[in-house]
């Protein structure tokens, strides 16, 4: 785990609480636990305020058991500057990246539960003013109570509503390369289908124990990555029901239109 930018004692004093626990660090900030709350503090100077507003707006629009709840937004004084601080519910149970790193793979039934929960979360996000996450991946999914069937989507820092004016300059690539849809790799705008692709890659990686397109020991250019996606994913391990396997194949389709919607794929799971 990357070291925090500020010591626990300094952060606790800034928040006015007895103690905090470091949860993790990202490119722009650190997240700390304060009791039943998780506080995300943006630590880099010059972080665009529109990105903070975007995350607040995205979370304010959605009400779902599978999307983390934003409790309040404010600021905290650290390093001689006022820094944005977002307070969320703390989701006990760890994230999917920890499961992946530990080679803790779900059973077929657990994988279906994970897939269903993620699709519900994405459906609820997309229904909330068309909010698109744009960076679904194992570190951004917690398991409430450690249960595979209770995923909670975290970190809407890159989320965007389809009704908002974008602040991204295109062509450009927004998200995490290993979970990007081919249209994102080409520098095009991420639409709802990109979130579905990321859900498919995430669930396949957890169930299979490997990325469906890339080898862990190799580096890929954007063009190479697109070729790998066009060639199709690695086969799923046996055991999944026909509907679940069909959904996981559709979600990682190279063509956006083949991925359908979160709602249509939830219906397919019930077939």
Coordinates of N, CA, C and O in Angstrom, one line a residue, residues 23-102:
X23 N -6.5 4.1 4.8 CA -7.1 3.1 4.0 C -6.4 2.9 2.6 O -6.4 1.8 2.0
X24 N -5.9 4.0 2.1 CA -5.2 3.9 0.8 C -5.0 5.2 0.1 O -5.5 6.3 0.6
X25 N -4.1 5.2 -0.9 CA -3.7 6.4 -1.6 C -4.0 6.3 -3.1 O -3.8 5.2 -3.6
X26 N -4.4 7.4 -3.7 CA -4.6 7.4 -5.1 C -3.7 8.5 -5.7 O -2.8 9.0 -5.1
X27 N -3.9 8.7 -7.0 CA -3.0 9.7 -7.7 C -3.2 11.1 -7.1 O -2.3 11.9 -7.2
X28 N -4.4 11.4 -6.6 CA -4.7 12.8 -6.2 C -4.9 12.9 -4.7 O -4.9 14.0 -4.2
X29 N -5.1 11.8 -4.0 CA -5.5 12.0 -2.6 C -5.3 10.8 -1.8 O -5.0 9.7 -2.3
X30 N -5.6 10.9 -0.5 CA -5.5 9.8 0.5 C -6.9 9.6 1.1 O -7.7 10.5 1.2
X31 N -7.2 8.4 1.5 CA -8.5 8.1 2.1 C -8.2 7.5 3.5 O -7.3 6.6 3.7
X32 N -8.9 8.0 4.5 CA -8.7 7.6 5.9 C -10.0 7.2 6.5 O -11.1 7.6 6.2
X33 N -9.9 6.2 7.4 CA -11.1 5.8 8.2 C -11.2 6.6 9.5 O -10.3 6.7 10.2
X34 N -12.4 7.1 9.7 CA -12.7 7.8 11.0 C -14.0 7.1 11.5 O -15.1 7.5 11.1
X35 N -13.9 6.0 12.3 CA -15.1 5.3 12.8 C -15.8 4.7 11.7 O -15.3 3.9 10.9
X36 N -17.1 5.1 11.5 CA -18.0 4.5 10.5 C -17.9 5.3 9.2 O -18.7 5.1 8.3
X37 N -16.9 6.2 9.1 CA -16.8 7.1 7.9 C -15.4 6.9 7.2 O -14.5 6.5 7.9
X38 N -15.4 7.1 5.9 CA -14.2 7.1 5.2 C -14.1 8.5 4.6 O -15.0 9.0 4.0
X39 N -12.9 9.2 4.9 CA -12.7 10.6 4.4 C -11.7 10.6 3.3 O -10.5 10.2 3.6
X40 N -12.1 11.0 2.2 CA -11.2 11.2 1.0 C -10.7 12.6 1.0 O -11.5 13.5 0.8
X41 N -9.4 12.8 1.1 CA -8.8 14.1 1.1 C -8.0 14.3 -0.2 O -7.1 13.5 -0.4
X42 N -8.3 15.3 -1.0 CA -7.5 15.6 -2.2 C -6.2 16.4 -1.7 O -6.3 17.4 -1.1
X43 N -5.1 15.8 -2.0 CA -3.8 16.3 -1.4 C -3.0 17.0 -2.4 O -2.0 17.7 -2.1
X44 N -3.2 16.9 -3.7 CA -2.4 17.5 -4.7 C -2.8 19.0 -4.9 O -4.0 19.3 -4.8
X45 N -1.9 19.9 -5.1 CA -2.2 21.3 -5.3 C -2.7 21.5 -6.7 O -2.3 20.7 -7.7
X46 N -3.7 22.4 -6.9 CA -4.2 22.7 -8.2 C -5.2 21.7 -8.7 O -5.4 21.6 -10.0
X47 N -5.7 20.8 -7.9 CA -6.7 19.8 -8.4 C -7.9 20.6 -8.9 O -8.4 21.5 -8.2
X48 N -8.4 20.3 -10.1 CA -9.5 21.0 -10.6 C -10.7 21.0 -9.8 O -11.2 19.9 -9.5
X49 N -11.3 22.1 -9.4 CA -12.5 22.1 -8.5 C -13.7 21.5 -9.2 O -14.6 21.0 -8.6
X50 N -13.7 21.5 -10.6 CA -14.8 20.9 -11.3 C -14.8 19.4 -11.1 O -15.9 18.8 -11.2
X51 N -13.6 18.8 -10.9 CA -13.6 17.4 -10.6 C -14.2 17.0 -9.3 O -14.9 16.0 -9.1
X52 N -14.0 17.9 -8.3 CA -14.6 17.7 -7.0 C -16.1 17.8 -7.1 O -16.9 17.0 -6.6
X53 N -16.5 18.9 -7.8 CA -17.9 19.1 -8.0 C -18.6 18.0 -8.7 O -19.7 17.6 -8.5
X54 N -17.8 17.4 -9.7 CA -18.3 16.3 -10.5 C -18.6 15.0 -9.6 O -19.6 14.4 -9.7
X55 N -17.7 14.7 -8.7 CA -17.8 13.6 -7.8 C -19.0 13.8 -6.8 O -19.8 12.9 -6.6
X56 N -19.1 15.0 -6.3 CA -20.2 15.4 -5.4 C -21.5 15.2 -6.1 O -22.5 14.7 -5.6
X57 N -21.6 15.8 -7.3 CA -22.8 15.8 -8.1 C -23.2 14.4 -8.5 O -24.4 14.0 -8.4
X58 N -22.2 13.6 -8.9 CA -22.5 12.2 -9.3 C -23.1 11.4 -8.2 O -24.1 10.7 -8.3
X59 N -22.5 11.5 -7.0 CA -22.9 10.7 -5.8 C -24.3 11.3 -5.3 O -25.1 10.5 -4.7
X60 N -24.5 12.6 -5.4 CA -25.7 13.2 -4.9 C -26.9 12.7 -5.7 O -28.1 12.7 -5.2
X61 N -26.7 12.3 -7.0 CA -27.8 12.0 -7.8 C -28.2 10.5 -7.7 O -29.3 10.2 -8.2
X62 N -27.4 9.7 -7.1 CA -27.7 8.3 -7.1 C -28.0 7.8 -5.7 O -27.4 8.2 -4.7
X63 N -29.0 6.9 -5.6 CA -29.3 6.2 -4.3 C -29.4 4.7 -4.6 O -30.4 4.3 -5.1
X64 N -28.4 4.0 -4.2 CA -28.3 2.6 -4.5 C -27.5 1.9 -3.4 O -26.5 2.4 -2.9
X65 N -27.9 0.7 -3.0 CA -27.1 -0.1 -2.1 C -25.8 -0.5 -2.6 O -24.9 -1.0 -1.9
X66 N -25.6 -0.4 -4.0 CA -24.4 -0.8 -4.6 C -23.5 0.3 -5.1 O -22.6 0.1 -5.9
X67 N -23.8 1.5 -4.6 CA -23.0 2.7 -4.8 C -22.7 3.4 -3.5 O -23.7 3.6 -2.7
X68 N -21.5 3.7 -3.2 CA -21.1 4.3 -1.9 C -21.9 5.6 -1.6 O -22.2 6.4 -2.5
X69 N -22.3 5.8 -0.4 CA -23.1 7.0 0.0 C -22.2 8.1 0.4 O -21.3 7.9 1.3
X70 N -22.3 9.3 -0.2 CA -21.6 10.5 0.2 C -22.4 11.1 1.4 O -23.6 11.4 1.3
X71 N -21.7 11.4 2.5 CA -22.4 11.9 3.7 C -22.2 13.4 3.7 O -23.2 14.1 4.1
X72 N -21.1 13.9 3.4 CA -20.9 15.4 3.4 C -19.7 15.8 2.6 O -18.8 14.9 2.4
X73 N -19.6 17.0 2.1 CA -18.5 17.5 1.4 C -18.0 18.8 2.1 O -18.8 19.6 2.5
X74 N -16.7 18.9 2.3 CA -16.1 20.1 2.9 C -14.7 20.3 2.6 O -14.2 19.9 1.5
X75 N -13.9 20.8 3.5 CA -12.5 21.0 3.3 C -11.8 20.8 4.6 O -12.4 20.9 5.7
X76 N -10.5 20.6 4.5 CA -9.7 20.4 5.7 C -8.3 21.1 5.5 O -7.8 21.1 4.3
X77 N -7.8 21.7 6.5 CA -6.5 22.4 6.4 C -5.3 21.4 6.6 O -5.1 20.9 7.7
X78 N -4.6 21.2 5.5 CA -3.4 20.3 5.6 C -2.3 21.0 4.7 O -2.5 21.4 3.6
X79 N -1.1 20.9 5.2 CA 0.1 21.4 4.4 C 0.0 22.8 4.1 O 0.4 23.3 3.0
X80 N -0.7 23.6 4.9 CA -0.8 25.0 4.7 C -1.8 25.4 3.7 O -1.8 26.6 3.2
X81 N -2.7 24.5 3.3 CA -3.7 24.8 2.3 C -5.1 24.1 2.7 O -5.1 23.1 3.4
X82 N -6.2 24.7 2.2 CA -7.5 24.1 2.4 C -7.7 23.1 1.3 O -7.6 23.4 0.1
X83 N -7.9 21.9 1.7 CA -8.0 20.8 0.7 C -9.4 20.1 0.8 O -9.9 19.9 1.8
X84 N -9.9 19.8 -0.4 CA -11.3 19.2 -0.5 C -11.3 17.9 0.3 O -10.3 17.1 0.2
X85 N -12.3 17.7 1.1 CA -12.5 16.5 1.9 C -13.9 16.0 1.7 O -14.9 16.7 2.0
X86 N -14.1 14.7 1.3 CA -15.4 14.1 1.1 C -15.5 13.0 2.1 O -14.7 12.1 2.2
X87 N -16.6 13.0 2.8 CA -16.9 12.0 3.8 C -18.0 11.0 3.3 O -19.1 11.5 2.9
X88 N -17.6 9.8 3.3 CA -18.5 8.7 2.8 C -18.8 7.7 3.9 O -18.1 7.7 5.0
X89 N -19.8 6.9 3.7 CA -19.9 5.7 4.6 C -18.7 4.9 4.4 O -18.1 4.8 3.4
X90 N -18.3 4.2 5.5 CA -17.2 3.3 5.5 C -17.8 1.9 5.2 O -18.6 1.4 5.9
X91 N -17.3 1.3 4.1 CA -17.8 0.0 3.7 C -16.8 -1.1 4.3 O -15.7 -1.3 3.7
X92 N -17.3 -1.8 5.3 CA -16.5 -2.8 5.9 C -16.4 -4.1 5.0 O -17.5 -4.5 4.5
X93 N -15.3 -4.6 4.8 CA -15.2 -5.9 4.0 C -14.1 -5.9 3.0 O -13.9 -7.0 2.4
X94 N -13.4 -4.8 2.8 CA -12.3 -4.8 1.8 C -12.7 -4.7 0.4 O -13.9 -4.8 0.1
X95 N -11.8 -4.5 -0.5 CA -12.1 -4.3 -1.9 C -11.7 -5.5 -2.8 O -11.1 -6.4 -2.3
X96 N -12.1 -5.5 -4.0 CA -11.9 -6.6 -4.9 C -10.4 -6.7 -5.2 O -10.0 -7.9 -5.5
X97 N -9.7 -5.7 -5.2 CA -8.2 -5.8 -5.5 C -7.5 -6.7 -4.5 O -6.6 -7.5 -4.8
X98 N -7.9 -6.5 -3.2 CA -7.3 -7.4 -2.2 C -7.7 -8.8 -2.4 O -6.8 -9.7 -2.2
X99 N -8.9 -9.1 -2.9 CA -9.2 -10.5 -3.2 C -8.4 -11.0 -4.4 O -7.9 -12.1 -4.4
X100 N -8.2 -10.1 -5.4 CA -7.5 -10.5 -6.6 C -6.0 -10.8 -6.2 O -5.4 -11.8 -6.6
X101 N -5.4 -9.9 -5.4 CA -4.0 -10.1 -5.0 C -3.8 -11.3 -4.2 O -2.8 -12.0 -4.2
X102 N -4.9 -11.7 -3.4 CA -4.8 -12.9 -2.6 C -5.2 -14.2 -3.3 O -5.2 -15.3 -2.7

